Amino acid sequence: MQQPARLVRGMCFGIALTLGLGLGAAAQVHAFEEIEAKIDYRQGAMRAIGGNMASLAAVIVDGVEDYRDNLALHARFIVDMSRDIPGLFPEGTDFGETNALPAIWENWERYEQLSEDTHQAAVRLLEAIEAGEANLGPRFREVGQSCTACHDDFRHRD
Amino acid sequence: MDVFVQQIIKLHRWAAPLLLCLLMLWTTAAADSAADDDLVKRGEYTLRAAGCVSCHTAKEDDAPFLAGGRAIESPFGTFYGANITPDPETGIGEWKVDDLERALRHGRGPDGRHYYPAFPYTSYTRMKREDVEALWAYLQTVEPVRRENRPHELVWYARFRPGLRFWNVLHLRPGEFQPRESETDEWNRGAYLANAMAHCAECHTPRTRTGGLDPNRLFAGQRLPDGEVVPNITPDRETGIGRWSGRHIMRYLDMGMDPEGDFAGSSMADVINDGTSFLTAEDRRAIAVYLMSLEPIRHDPGNRD
């Protein structure tokens, strides 16, 4: 009589173990996909900043006057998006198809400082646009230099 | 009274030529000084155009200008840029202009020692003598900094400097840049800047097994030992910069922004910040004209296959 009971207990344990392992693996896959999605979001946001910079350059550097009224729109996006750049780089998002260097997490304070520099440079550009300043080149260049300063140490070229 | 007048007249006779001589001397000295200033200015421009600062100034924020120490990674180990300030003991204070020319043109030190080609003398050998002299004049004005050169950290088989004699036989073709008569002045200026000065090909060209530039893939990009990809800058539309216009190239060399609004980082950021951003718009345009005239080469340096 004891043998069937032991068998049932064994089967129950096996099923529980299988389910547990399966759920754990599923959770891990989910976590992995979530991190990948975060990297996708970051890369999309960075490309969007780049796209807005390209549009700003066409007007400010190359003098396409037709779109001068859109300058504030582009600059405001960069101001808003750069408000918390470190927030786009949570721990654990340093693998796979990313050019983010480990140096970001190793020198977090410097990374935060450079991100803040970009935000402040974008704020100054937006202020200059809203004040109707004619020569926006130096302000635009400041934003660009802040991007380069960060990419110089924290982005892999691939 | 007559004697006094006669003496005055005598003095007057001497004074006029004397004054004239003094005036000529002063004018000549002033002209020399202006010429020296122009030469120094040209030398500073040459320093920027030739990309000297990126390798000869350490990476730290407060690093002394041109006092060396920048690490340059390579498959053979790590090279460190040398101190080129006029400090007599640790820099090039004891050099003469001909020593600088020999270093740039032949990759040899004043004592005859071979330099490693991490110092791109295979490109600098195309520099014009007047640019070498201008560079020399400028280097004399730099603040001397006493800072010992850091020894290179190389694999054992790369430490034998006399072996570089054979490397030079394979890969060094000494001689000044020769303009092509069939091309415009702008094209020739761009070719000179890209090849003799900015030495673009040194990074943007795959290397052969012996470490020379692959002549069939000049400017077609490469993957560096640390995995960094140096892009193909030939006008191939798929793998190079064939979709860029001259305006895009000029802007990239000025502020590091590509047509997508992305900004350069890594070693190219240094090349731009320390070098090409100091060039005149005309010179940046000349480089663009030259690069756009290259033969498009289909080569994706990011492809690991």
mmCIF file of N, CA and C in Angstrom, chain B residues 110-211:
data_model
loop_
_atom_site.group_PDB
_atom_site.id
_atom_site.type_symbol
_atom_site.label_atom_id
_atom_site.label_comp_id
_atom_site.label_asym_id
_atom_site.label_seq_id
_atom_site.Cartn_x
_atom_site.Cartn_y
_atom_site.Cartn_z
ATOM 1 N N PRO B 110 67.201 61.683 -34.256
ATOM 2 C CA PRO B 110 68.497 62.344 -34.488
ATOM 3 C C PRO B 110 69.669 61.382 -34.330
ATOM 4 N N ASP B 111 69.493 60.338 -33.502
ATOM 5 C CA ASP B 111 70.571 59.353 -33.306
ATOM 6 C C ASP B 111 70.484 58.211 -34.314
ATOM 7 N N GLY B 112 69.610 58.335 -35.277
ATOM 8 C CA GLY B 112 69.490 57.303 -36.316
ATOM 9 C C GLY B 112 68.518 56.191 -35.961
ATOM 10 N N ARG B 113 68.007 56.216 -34.718
ATOM 11 C CA ARG B 113 67.097 55.156 -34.272
ATOM 12 C C ARG B 113 65.804 55.179 -35.096
ATOM 13 N N HIS B 114 65.293 53.999 -35.418
ATOM 14 C CA HIS B 114 64.047 53.915 -36.183
ATOM 15 C C HIS B 114 62.843 54.156 -35.284
ATOM 16 N N TYR B 115 61.910 54.951 -35.763
ATOM 17 C CA TYR B 115 60.638 55.089 -35.053
ATOM 18 C C TYR B 115 59.674 54.014 -35.533
ATOM 19 N N TYR B 116 58.736 53.677 -34.650
ATOM 20 C CA TYR B 116 57.696 52.730 -35.044
ATOM 21 C C TYR B 116 56.669 53.450 -35.921
ATOM 22 N N PRO B 117 56.086 52.733 -36.868
ATOM 23 C CA PRO B 117 55.128 53.395 -37.778
ATOM 24 C C PRO B 117 53.793 53.753 -37.131
ATOM 25 N N ALA B 118 53.664 53.551 -35.807
ATOM 26 C CA ALA B 118 52.504 54.133 -35.115
ATOM 27 C C ALA B 118 52.590 55.647 -35.275
ATOM 28 N N PHE B 119 53.825 56.144 -35.386
ATOM 29 C CA PHE B 119 54.070 57.537 -35.782
ATOM 30 C C PHE B 119 53.999 57.537 -37.322
ATOM 31 N N PRO B 120 53.010 58.178 -37.910
ATOM 32 C CA PRO B 120 52.722 57.924 -39.344
ATOM 33 C C PRO B 120 53.662 58.635 -40.325
ATOM 34 N N TYR B 121 54.952 58.320 -40.222
ATOM 35 C CA TYR B 121 55.920 58.967 -41.121
ATOM 36 C C TYR B 121 55.741 58.516 -42.567
ATOM 37 N N THR B 122 55.068 57.370 -42.756
ATOM 38 C CA THR B 122 54.820 56.921 -44.134
ATOM 39 C C THR B 122 53.873 57.891 -44.850
ATOM 40 N N SER B 123 53.085 58.637 -44.086
ATOM 41 C CA SER B 123 52.239 59.688 -44.665
ATOM 42 C C SER B 123 52.949 61.040 -44.618
ATOM 43 N N TYR B 124 53.556 61.344 -43.457
ATOM 44 C CA TYR B 124 54.208 62.659 -43.294
ATOM 45 C C TYR B 124 55.362 62.865 -44.273
ATOM 46 N N THR B 125 55.878 61.772 -44.823
ATOM 47 C CA THR B 125 56.975 61.916 -45.782
ATOM 48 C C THR B 125 56.560 62.760 -46.995
ATOM 49 N N ARG B 126 55.223 62.896 -47.185
ATOM 50 C CA ARG B 126 54.720 63.710 -48.310
ATOM 51 C C ARG B 126 54.647 65.204 -47.971
ATOM 52 N N MET B 127 54.946 65.577 -46.718
ATOM 53 C CA MET B 127 54.842 66.992 -46.339
ATOM 54 C C MET B 127 55.853 67.851 -47.086
ATOM 55 N N LYS B 128 55.439 69.085 -47.403
ATOM 56 C CA LYS B 128 56.340 70.013 -48.092
ATOM 57 C C LYS B 128 57.361 70.543 -47.088
ATOM 58 N N ARG B 129 58.546 70.832 -47.596
ATOM 59 C CA ARG B 129 59.616 71.334 -46.735
ATOM 60 C C ARG B 129 59.158 72.597 -45.988
ATOM 61 N N GLU B 130 58.427 73.475 -46.675
ATOM 62 C CA GLU B 130 58.030 74.727 -46.014
ATOM 63 C C GLU B 130 57.059 74.472 -44.858
ATOM 64 N N ASP B 131 56.259 73.395 -44.950
ATOM 65 C CA ASP B 131 55.372 73.069 -43.833
ATOM 66 C C ASP B 131 56.176 72.478 -42.674
ATOM 67 N N VAL B 132 57.208 71.714 -42.983
ATOM 68 C CA VAL B 132 58.074 71.175 -41.933
ATOM 69 C C VAL B 132 58.752 72.337 -41.200
ATOM 70 N N GLU B 133 59.248 73.317 -41.975
ATOM 71 C CA GLU B 133 59.925 74.477 -41.360
ATOM 72 C C GLU B 133 58.956 75.281 -40.510
ATOM 73 N N ALA B 134 57.726 75.420 -41.006
ATOM 74 C CA ALA B 134 56.723 76.176 -40.248
ATOM 75 C C ALA B 134 56.388 75.437 -38.950
ATOM 76 N N LEU B 135 56.228 74.125 -39.055
ATOM 77 C CA LEU B 135 55.926 73.322 -37.869
ATOM 78 C C LEU B 135 57.053 73.459 -36.843
ATOM 79 N N TRP B 136 58.275 73.430 -37.352
ATOM 80 C CA TRP B 136 59.444 73.582 -36.473
ATOM 81 C C TRP B 136 59.405 74.943 -35.762
ATOM 82 N N ALA B 137 59.125 75.992 -36.541
ATOM 83 C CA ALA B 137 59.077 77.348 -35.967
ATOM 84 C C ALA B 137 58.027 77.409 -34.864
ATOM 85 N N TYR B 138 56.873 76.763 -35.101
ATOM 86 C CA TYR B 138 55.820 76.801 -34.085
ATOM 87 C C TYR B 138 56.236 76.021 -32.841
ATOM 88 N N LEU B 139 56.824 74.850 -33.041
ATOM 89 C CA LEU B 139 57.187 74.009 -31.884
ATOM 90 C C LEU B 139 58.172 74.721 -30.956
ATOM 91 N N GLN B 140 58.984 75.655 -31.542
ATOM 92 C CA GLN B 140 59.915 76.407 -30.700
ATOM 93 C C GLN B 140 59.187 77.344 -29.739
ATOM 94 N N THR B 141 57.938 77.679 -30.068
ATOM 95 C CA THR B 141 57.204 78.646 -29.248
ATOM 96 C C THR B 141 56.366 77.971 -28.155
ATOM 97 N N VAL B 142 56.315 76.636 -28.194
ATOM 98 C CA VAL B 142 55.487 75.907 -27.221
ATOM 99 C C VAL B 142 56.190 75.907 -25.861
ATOM 100 N N GLU B 143 55.401 75.950 -24.809
ATOM 101 C CA GLU B 143 55.945 75.909 -23.442
ATOM 102 C C GLU B 143 56.701 74.594 -23.231
ATOM 103 N N PRO B 144 58.006 74.665 -22.872
ATOM 104 C CA PRO B 144 58.735 73.402 -22.627
ATOM 105 C C PRO B 144 58.190 72.709 -21.373
ATOM 106 N N VAL B 145 57.994 71.419 -21.471
ATOM 107 C CA VAL B 145 57.478 70.657 -20.326
ATOM 108 C C VAL B 145 58.432 69.510 -20.051
ATOM 109 N N ARG B 146 58.883 69.422 -18.802
ATOM 110 C CA ARG B 146 59.783 68.320 -18.446
ATOM 111 C C ARG B 146 58.928 67.110 -18.087
ATOM 112 N N ARG B 147 58.883 66.161 -18.970
ATOM 113 C CA ARG B 147 58.085 64.951 -18.742
ATOM 114 C C ARG B 147 58.716 63.813 -19.535
ATOM 115 N N GLU B 148 59.194 62.833 -18.811
ATOM 116 C CA GLU B 148 59.869 61.697 -19.457
ATOM 117 C C GLU B 148 58.897 60.945 -20.363
ATOM 118 N N ASN B 149 59.408 60.491 -21.496
ATOM 119 C CA ASN B 149 58.573 59.672 -22.378
ATOM 120 C C ASN B 149 58.327 58.315 -21.738
ATOM 121 N N ARG B 150 57.103 57.856 -21.846
ATOM 122 C CA ARG B 150 56.775 56.537 -21.291
ATOM 123 C C ARG B 150 57.166 55.466 -22.305
ATOM 124 N N PRO B 151 57.919 54.450 -21.882
ATOM 125 C CA PRO B 151 58.324 53.408 -22.847
ATOM 126 C C PRO B 151 57.109 52.661 -23.408
ATOM 127 N N HIS B 152 57.210 52.296 -24.682
ATOM 128 C CA HIS B 152 56.136 51.513 -25.298
ATOM 129 C C HIS B 152 56.052 50.141 -24.630
ATOM 130 N N GLU B 153 54.860 49.570 -24.613
ATOM 131 C CA GLU B 153 54.685 48.220 -24.053
ATOM 132 C C GLU B 153 54.304 47.292 -25.200
ATOM 133 N N LEU B 154 55.321 46.613 -25.754
ATOM 134 C CA LEU B 154 55.098 45.856 -26.987
ATOM 135 C C LEU B 154 55.363 44.376 -26.798
ATOM 136 N N VAL B 155 54.788 43.589 -27.696
ATOM 137 C CA VAL B 155 55.084 42.158 -27.689
ATOM 138 C C VAL B 155 56.568 41.966 -28.023
ATOM 139 N N TRP B 156 57.139 40.847 -27.584
ATOM 140 C CA TRP B 156 58.593 40.693 -27.652
ATOM 141 C C TRP B 156 59.147 40.860 -29.070
ATOM 142 N N TYR B 157 58.406 40.322 -30.053
ATOM 143 C CA TYR B 157 58.970 40.334 -31.411
ATOM 144 C C TYR B 157 58.908 41.709 -32.073
ATOM 145 N N ALA B 158 58.200 42.648 -31.418
ATOM 146 C CA ALA B 158 58.124 43.993 -32.006
ATOM 147 C C ALA B 158 59.131 44.947 -31.363
ATOM 148 N N ARG B 159 59.909 44.418 -30.399
ATOM 149 C CA ARG B 159 60.820 45.315 -29.675
ATOM 150 C C ARG B 159 62.150 45.518 -30.394
ATOM 151 N N PHE B 160 62.370 44.769 -31.444
ATOM 152 C CA PHE B 160 63.654 44.822 -32.148
ATOM 153 C C PHE B 160 63.600 45.923 -33.216
ATOM 154 N N ARG B 161 64.046 47.110 -32.827
ATOM 155 C CA ARG B 161 63.886 48.262 -33.727
ATOM 156 C C ARG B 161 64.627 48.136 -35.063
ATOM 157 N N PRO B 162 65.831 47.557 -35.093
ATOM 158 C CA PRO B 162 66.491 47.468 -36.409
ATOM 159 C C PRO B 162 65.648 46.736 -37.447
ATOM 160 N N GLY B 163 64.730 45.878 -36.966
ATOM 161 C CA GLY B 163 63.854 45.170 -37.903
ATOM 162 C C GLY B 163 62.980 46.129 -38.704
ATOM 163 N N LEU B 164 62.822 47.337 -38.165
ATOM 164 C CA LEU B 164 61.994 48.317 -38.872
ATOM 165 C C LEU B 164 62.643 48.761 -40.186
ATOM 166 N N ARG B 165 63.952 48.559 -40.295
ATOM 167 C CA ARG B 165 64.627 48.885 -41.554
ATOM 168 C C ARG B 165 63.976 48.098 -42.702
ATOM 169 N N PHE B 166 63.695 46.811 -42.421
ATOM 170 C CA PHE B 166 63.102 45.961 -43.468
ATOM 171 C C PHE B 166 61.636 46.336 -43.702
ATOM 172 N N TRP B 167 60.979 46.702 -42.597
ATOM 173 C CA TRP B 167 59.582 47.156 -42.738
ATOM 174 C C TRP B 167 59.545 48.378 -43.656
ATOM 175 N N ASN B 168 60.511 49.276 -43.456
ATOM 176 C CA ASN B 168 60.539 50.487 -44.281
ATOM 177 C C ASN B 168 60.800 50.175 -45.754
ATOM 178 N N VAL B 169 61.643 49.180 -45.978
ATOM 179 C CA VAL B 169 61.899 48.787 -47.379
ATOM 180 C C VAL B 169 60.579 48.362 -48.032
ATOM 181 N N LEU B 170 59.741 47.679 -47.247
ATOM 182 C CA LEU B 170 58.463 47.200 -47.795
ATOM 183 C C LEU B 170 57.435 48.324 -47.942
ATOM 184 N N HIS B 171 57.390 49.217 -46.971
ATOM 185 C CA HIS B 171 56.233 50.109 -46.891
ATOM 186 C C HIS B 171 56.505 51.607 -46.945
ATOM 187 N N LEU B 172 57.753 52.033 -46.844
ATOM 188 C CA LEU B 172 58.016 53.478 -46.865
ATOM 189 C C LEU B 172 58.476 53.911 -48.255
ATOM 190 N N ARG B 173 57.764 54.876 -48.806
ATOM 191 C CA ARG B 173 58.145 55.447 -50.102
ATOM 192 C C ARG B 173 58.383 56.940 -49.892
ATOM 193 N N PRO B 174 59.620 57.321 -49.499
ATOM 194 C CA PRO B 174 59.859 58.717 -49.132
ATOM 195 C C PRO B 174 59.685 59.658 -50.322
ATOM 196 N N GLY B 175 59.293 60.887 -50.002
ATOM 197 C CA GLY B 175 59.190 61.899 -51.055
ATOM 198 C C GLY B 175 58.001 62.814 -50.848
ATOM 199 N N GLU B 176 58.218 64.078 -51.219
ATOM 200 C CA GLU B 176 57.153 65.073 -51.072
ATOM 201 C C GLU B 176 55.956 64.769 -51.951
ATOM 202 N N PHE B 177 54.829 65.301 -51.567
ATOM 203 C CA PHE B 177 53.604 65.193 -52.363
ATOM 204 C C PHE B 177 53.817 65.857 -53.730
ATOM 205 N N GLN B 178 53.422 65.162 -54.755
ATOM 206 C CA GLN B 178 53.512 65.723 -56.110
ATOM 207 C C GLN B 178 52.101 65.972 -56.629
ATOM 208 N N PRO B 179 51.756 67.246 -56.840
ATOM 209 C CA PRO B 179 50.391 67.511 -57.332
ATOM 210 C C PRO B 179 50.163 66.921 -58.723
ATOM 211 N N ARG B 180 48.902 66.572 -58.979
ATOM 212 C CA ARG B 180 48.550 66.062 -60.312
ATOM 213 C C ARG B 180 48.117 67.223 -61.180
ATOM 214 N N GLU B 181 48.785 67.356 -62.302
ATOM 215 C CA GLU B 181 48.466 68.488 -63.190
ATOM 216 C C GLU B 181 47.061 68.363 -63.774
ATOM 217 N N SER B 182 46.582 67.127 -63.883
ATOM 218 C CA SER B 182 45.268 66.925 -64.504
ATOM 219 C C SER B 182 44.126 67.309 -63.560
ATOM 220 N N GLU B 183 44.446 67.532 -62.285
ATOM 221 C CA GLU B 183 43.401 67.839 -61.307
ATOM 222 C C GLU B 183 43.414 69.329 -60.946
ATOM 223 N N THR B 184 42.338 69.770 -60.298
ATOM 224 C CA THR B 184 42.239 71.181 -59.908
ATOM 225 C C THR B 184 43.131 71.455 -58.695
ATOM 226 N N ASP B 185 43.347 72.751 -58.435
ATOM 227 C CA ASP B 185 44.115 73.140 -57.242
ATOM 228 C C ASP B 185 43.404 72.660 -55.985
ATOM 229 N N GLU B 186 42.067 72.743 -56.001
ATOM 230 C CA GLU B 186 41.294 72.339 -54.823
ATOM 231 C C GLU B 186 41.481 70.837 -54.559
ATOM 232 N N TRP B 187 41.414 70.047 -55.614
ATOM 233 C CA TRP B 187 41.607 68.599 -55.470
ATOM 234 C C TRP B 187 43.002 68.300 -54.919
ATOM 235 N N ASN B 188 44.011 68.974 -55.498
ATOM 236 C CA ASN B 188 45.387 68.729 -55.045
ATOM 237 C C ASN B 188 45.577 69.152 -53.589
ATOM 238 N N ARG B 189 44.945 70.240 -53.207
ATOM 239 C CA ARG B 189 45.021 70.688 -51.814
ATOM 240 C C ARG B 189 44.379 69.620 -50.902
ATOM 241 N N GLY B 190 43.229 69.124 -51.329
ATOM 242 C CA GLY B 190 42.542 68.091 -50.549
ATOM 243 C C GLY B 190 43.373 66.821 -50.447
ATOM 244 N N ALA B 191 43.983 66.443 -51.562
ATOM 245 C CA ALA B 191 44.824 65.233 -51.567
ATOM 246 C C ALA B 191 46.013 65.423 -50.633
ATOM 247 N N TYR B 192 46.592 66.608 -50.665
ATOM 248 C CA TYR B 192 47.736 66.906 -49.794
ATOM 249 C C TYR B 192 47.321 66.838 -48.321
ATOM 250 N N LEU B 193 46.197 67.485 -48.013
ATOM 251 C CA LEU B 193 45.741 67.510 -46.622
ATOM 252 C C LEU B 193 45.390 66.106 -46.122
ATOM 253 N N ALA B 194 44.674 65.345 -46.951
ATOM 254 C CA ALA B 194 44.217 64.014 -46.521
ATOM 255 C C ALA B 194 45.377 63.028 -46.394
ATOM 256 N N ASN B 195 46.355 63.141 -47.305
ATOM 257 C CA ASN B 195 47.424 62.137 -47.334
ATOM 258 C C ASN B 195 48.688 62.548 -46.582
ATOM 259 N N ALA B 196 49.186 63.761 -46.858
ATOM 260 C CA ALA B 196 50.451 64.168 -46.237
ATOM 261 C C ALA B 196 50.249 64.674 -44.817
ATOM 262 N N MET B 197 49.115 65.283 -44.554
ATOM 263 C CA MET B 197 48.909 65.922 -43.250
ATOM 264 C C MET B 197 48.015 65.063 -42.335
ATOM 265 N N ALA B 198 46.720 65.019 -42.647
ATOM 266 C CA ALA B 198 45.774 64.368 -41.718
ATOM 267 C C ALA B 198 45.954 62.854 -41.672
ATOM 268 N N HIS B 199 46.732 62.305 -42.551
ATOM 269 C CA HIS B 199 47.049 60.864 -42.669
ATOM 270 C C HIS B 199 45.812 59.978 -42.453
ATOM 271 N N CYS B 200 44.714 60.333 -43.137
ATOM 272 C CA CYS B 200 43.438 59.608 -42.987
ATOM 273 C C CYS B 200 43.593 58.109 -43.277
ATOM 274 N N ALA B 201 44.399 57.806 -44.319
ATOM 275 C CA ALA B 201 44.510 56.411 -44.758
ATOM 276 C C ALA B 201 45.102 55.514 -43.681
ATOM 277 N N GLU B 202 45.899 56.087 -42.783
ATOM 278 C CA GLU B 202 46.572 55.258 -41.767
ATOM 279 C C GLU B 202 45.570 54.499 -40.886
ATOM 280 N N CYS B 203 44.433 55.141 -40.603
ATOM 281 C CA CYS B 203 43.404 54.452 -39.804
ATOM 282 C C CYS B 203 42.298 53.864 -40.679
ATOM 283 N N HIS B 204 42.008 54.523 -41.793
ATOM 284 C CA HIS B 204 40.848 54.128 -42.596
ATOM 285 C C HIS B 204 41.176 53.092 -43.670
ATOM 286 N N THR B 205 42.348 52.466 -43.575
ATOM 287 C CA THR B 205 42.734 51.452 -44.570
ATOM 288 C C THR B 205 43.092 50.153 -43.865
ATOM 289 N N PRO B 206 42.584 49.025 -44.364
ATOM 290 C CA PRO B 206 42.987 47.740 -43.770
ATOM 291 C C PRO B 206 44.489 47.525 -43.948
ATOM 292 N N ARG B 207 45.081 46.806 -43.012
ATOM 293 C CA ARG B 207 46.522 46.539 -43.067
ATOM 294 C C ARG B 207 46.795 45.176 -43.689
ATOM 295 N N THR B 208 47.939 45.071 -44.317
ATOM 296 C CA THR B 208 48.363 43.775 -44.845
ATOM 297 C C THR B 208 48.983 42.958 -43.711
ATOM 298 N N ARG B 209 49.384 41.739 -44.003
ATOM 299 C CA ARG B 209 49.967 40.880 -42.956
ATOM 300 C C ARG B 209 51.258 41.456 -42.406
ATOM 301 N N THR B 210 51.958 42.233 -43.219
ATOM 302 C CA THR B 210 53.215 42.824 -42.737
ATOM 303 C C THR B 210 52.988 44.205 -42.128
ATOM 304 N N GLY B 211 51.730 44.602 -42.000
ATOM 305 C CA GLY B 211 51.431 45.855 -41.309
ATOM 306 C C GLY B 211 51.427 47.081 -42.191
#
